[in-house]
């Protein structure tokens, strides 16, 4: 069964910590995405990548960075976590042309205290 | 800019009744359209998609959606709702950006199913 795997389901971090969220896909997809999901706001795109070492800012990149050293792995980095980054984070991947839509991971619920 | 509107934040339907979830989009070109479902605490699962051709598309779990270009709509329907359909539903439009596709999502509709 094809999969997008997010390394943690739940994380609790302290304000100011550097946080890494990892995502791995096994579908040979070119594109990978990081979204955050908040009640009433839907899904908002943080960053995406359409190739190894390539990255593009989404709609809300402030406070985040990403890394894509290998095709199958896309990491989201919170350089200095803040309480307003408490959220559900969803990773997704797709083929370059979007055929088949996105495949999502199960999400990481991050709480920053 | 591309956008998706799901006008209903919550909908309650009795089990066995029919369902229609509304979705309107704004996009200048021919859109790629999707419906996703999210169960509590889970990621999003693709229900169905429209790329071209027949405007009535069938998906998983007995869902269907109809693309109406004149109304810029892509409403999701199910003839008989089951309690397990209670979830949040997201409509999305696919946009092409220099040969690369990106999805824009609506804010979701939460479906409650009453006995």
XYZ file of C-alpha atoms in Angstrom:
228
model
C 0.000 0.000 0.000
C 1.466 3.353 -1.011
C 2.181 5.674 1.794
C 3.167 9.035 3.140
C 4.603 8.587 6.600
C 5.021 11.325 9.158
C 7.465 10.447 11.876
C 5.393 11.563 14.860
C 1.652 11.663 15.543
C 1.985 13.901 18.588
C 4.754 16.233 19.692
C 5.072 18.587 22.634
C 7.872 21.141 22.461
C 8.924 24.153 24.459
C 8.943 27.707 23.191
C 12.239 28.506 21.484
C 13.126 24.916 20.655
C 14.153 23.909 17.157
C 11.635 21.376 15.887
C 11.966 18.924 13.014
C 8.948 17.291 11.394
C 9.833 14.481 9.033
C 7.871 13.119 6.092
C 8.729 10.161 3.867
C 6.864 8.919 0.797
C 7.358 5.684 -1.086
C 5.511 6.545 -4.295
C 8.361 8.148 -6.241
C 6.393 11.417 -6.278
C 8.189 14.508 -7.515
C 6.172 16.990 -5.451
C 5.952 17.237 -1.684
C 4.064 19.690 0.483
C 3.695 20.836 4.047
C 0.375 22.229 5.248
C -0.861 23.336 8.597
C -4.480 22.855 9.556
C -6.321 25.012 12.062
C -10.028 25.055 12.925
C -11.949 27.439 10.704
C -8.941 28.127 8.495
C -8.737 24.896 6.556
C -5.404 23.841 5.096
C -2.759 26.468 4.523
C 0.337 25.752 2.483
C 3.617 26.405 4.254
C 6.209 25.186 1.749
C 6.408 22.844 -1.175
C 9.081 21.168 -3.222
C 8.928 19.936 -6.800
C 12.361 18.362 -6.914
C 15.288 17.416 -4.745
C 16.914 20.488 -3.186
C 14.176 22.697 -4.648
C 11.728 24.526 -2.427
C 9.081 27.183 -2.839
C 7.301 29.280 -0.266
C 3.636 28.702 0.187
C 1.119 31.049 1.728
C 2.448 31.103 5.300
C 6.215 30.386 5.294
C 7.183 32.752 8.109
C 8.826 30.954 10.992
C 9.412 27.780 8.982
C 12.041 26.321 6.705
C 12.271 23.047 4.802
C 14.829 20.600 3.542
C 14.664 18.092 0.728
C 17.947 16.249 0.299
C 16.377 13.074 -1.093
C 13.362 12.603 -3.326
C 11.437 10.599 -0.779
C 11.999 12.835 2.254
C 10.761 16.338 3.026
C 11.456 17.924 6.386
C 9.752 20.896 7.977
C 11.819 22.900 10.448
C 10.568 25.314 13.041
C 13.674 27.340 13.784
C 12.406 28.658 17.131
C 9.040 27.253 18.070
C 6.369 29.616 19.297
C 2.963 28.974 20.819
C 1.206 30.251 17.686
C 2.733 27.331 15.812
C 0.654 24.894 17.813
C -1.283 23.138 15.076
C -1.859 20.000 13.047
C 0.809 19.618 10.365
C 0.042 17.578 7.263
C 2.541 16.347 4.706
C 1.442 15.402 1.189
C 2.987 14.271 -2.060
C 1.945 14.055 -5.708
C 3.211 13.452 -9.194
C 4.496 16.524 -11.034
C 1.313 17.006 -13.045
C -0.944 16.354 -10.084
C -2.533 13.308 -11.658
C -4.166 11.284 -8.928
C -4.314 14.226 -6.579
C -2.309 14.383 -3.379
C -1.578 11.576 -0.955
C -1.539 12.758 2.635
C 0.169 11.526 5.740
C -1.756 11.046 8.970
C -0.568 14.332 10.399
C 1.510 15.508 13.337
C -0.240 17.362 16.106
C 2.328 19.773 17.524
C 1.812 21.559 20.805
C 4.239 24.307 21.768
C 4.175 25.197 25.467
C -6.129 34.309 -7.410
C -7.645 30.875 -7.268
C -10.037 30.174 -4.432
C -12.473 27.577 -3.186
C -15.585 28.307 -1.160
C -17.430 25.782 0.931
C -20.350 27.809 2.250
C -21.484 25.311 4.877
C -19.283 24.975 7.943
C -21.454 22.264 9.489
C -24.178 20.040 8.089
C -26.287 17.524 9.988
C -27.978 14.709 8.082
C -30.033 11.814 9.329
C -28.655 8.377 8.671
C -30.121 7.049 5.432
C -30.922 10.506 4.080
C -29.289 11.998 1.011
C -26.371 14.407 1.213
C -25.122 17.302 -0.870
C -22.052 19.330 0.088
C -21.493 22.523 -1.818
C -18.274 23.727 -3.389
C -17.671 26.781 -5.573
C -14.346 27.656 -7.096
C -12.711 30.589 -8.771
C -10.164 29.772 -11.440
C -9.567 31.241 -14.879
C -8.674 28.066 -16.732
C -10.160 24.584 -16.815
C -9.856 23.383 -13.252
C -8.790 20.114 -11.783
C -11.205 19.481 -8.920
C -11.011 17.179 -5.943
C -12.934 16.127 -2.877
C -11.118 14.826 0.186
C -12.428 13.410 3.454
C -10.764 13.620 6.844
C -11.775 11.464 9.780
C -10.939 12.786 13.247
C -7.215 12.788 13.940
C -6.378 11.487 10.485
C -4.919 12.791 7.274
C -6.966 13.502 4.162
C -8.174 10.745 1.871
C -9.052 11.349 -1.772
C -12.738 10.663 -2.503
C -12.844 11.598 -6.173
C -11.378 13.890 -8.790
C -12.371 15.628 -11.988
C -9.858 16.366 -14.727
C -11.921 16.352 -17.912
C -14.628 14.444 -19.756
C -17.831 13.293 -18.102
C -18.934 15.957 -15.676
C -20.424 13.416 -13.254
C -17.635 11.563 -11.501
C -17.891 8.585 -9.212
C -15.684 8.118 -6.207
C -15.090 5.780 -3.338
C -17.556 5.013 -0.531
C -20.569 5.675 -2.808
C -19.856 9.377 -3.339
C -20.258 11.259 -6.593
C -19.737 14.855 -7.680
C -20.905 16.925 -10.608
C -18.853 19.605 -12.311
C -20.957 22.528 -13.523
C -18.829 25.027 -15.375
C -21.609 27.589 -15.714
C -22.010 27.693 -11.943
C -18.326 27.190 -11.078
C -19.449 24.409 -8.783
C -18.379 20.892 -7.918
C -20.910 19.624 -5.385
C -20.479 16.298 -3.611
C -23.439 13.969 -3.242
C -24.351 10.667 -1.668
C -27.817 9.113 -1.944
C -27.861 7.495 1.497
C -25.581 8.552 4.322
C -24.110 6.084 6.800
C -22.990 6.932 10.337
C -19.405 6.209 9.287
C -19.570 9.137 6.826
C -19.354 11.603 9.713
C -16.119 13.479 9.000
C -14.813 16.706 7.549
C -14.915 17.161 3.791
C -12.620 19.383 1.778
C -13.021 20.570 -1.783
C -9.881 21.585 -3.683
C -8.970 23.071 -7.034
C -5.727 22.238 -8.797
C -3.810 25.089 -10.380
C -0.870 24.891 -12.709
C 2.168 26.930 -11.790
C 4.977 26.719 -14.365
C 4.131 23.125 -15.168
C 3.685 22.137 -11.587
C 0.345 21.569 -9.936
C -0.650 23.015 -6.604
C -3.940 22.483 -4.772
C -5.965 25.225 -3.138
C -8.345 23.932 -0.473
C -11.635 25.160 0.868
C -12.089 25.577 4.601
C -14.044 22.347 4.901
C -17.541 21.191 5.833
C -18.048 19.078 8.915
C -20.711 16.426 8.433
C -22.632 15.173 11.430
C -24.873 12.129 11.049
C -27.814 11.761 13.393
C -29.450 8.404 14.171
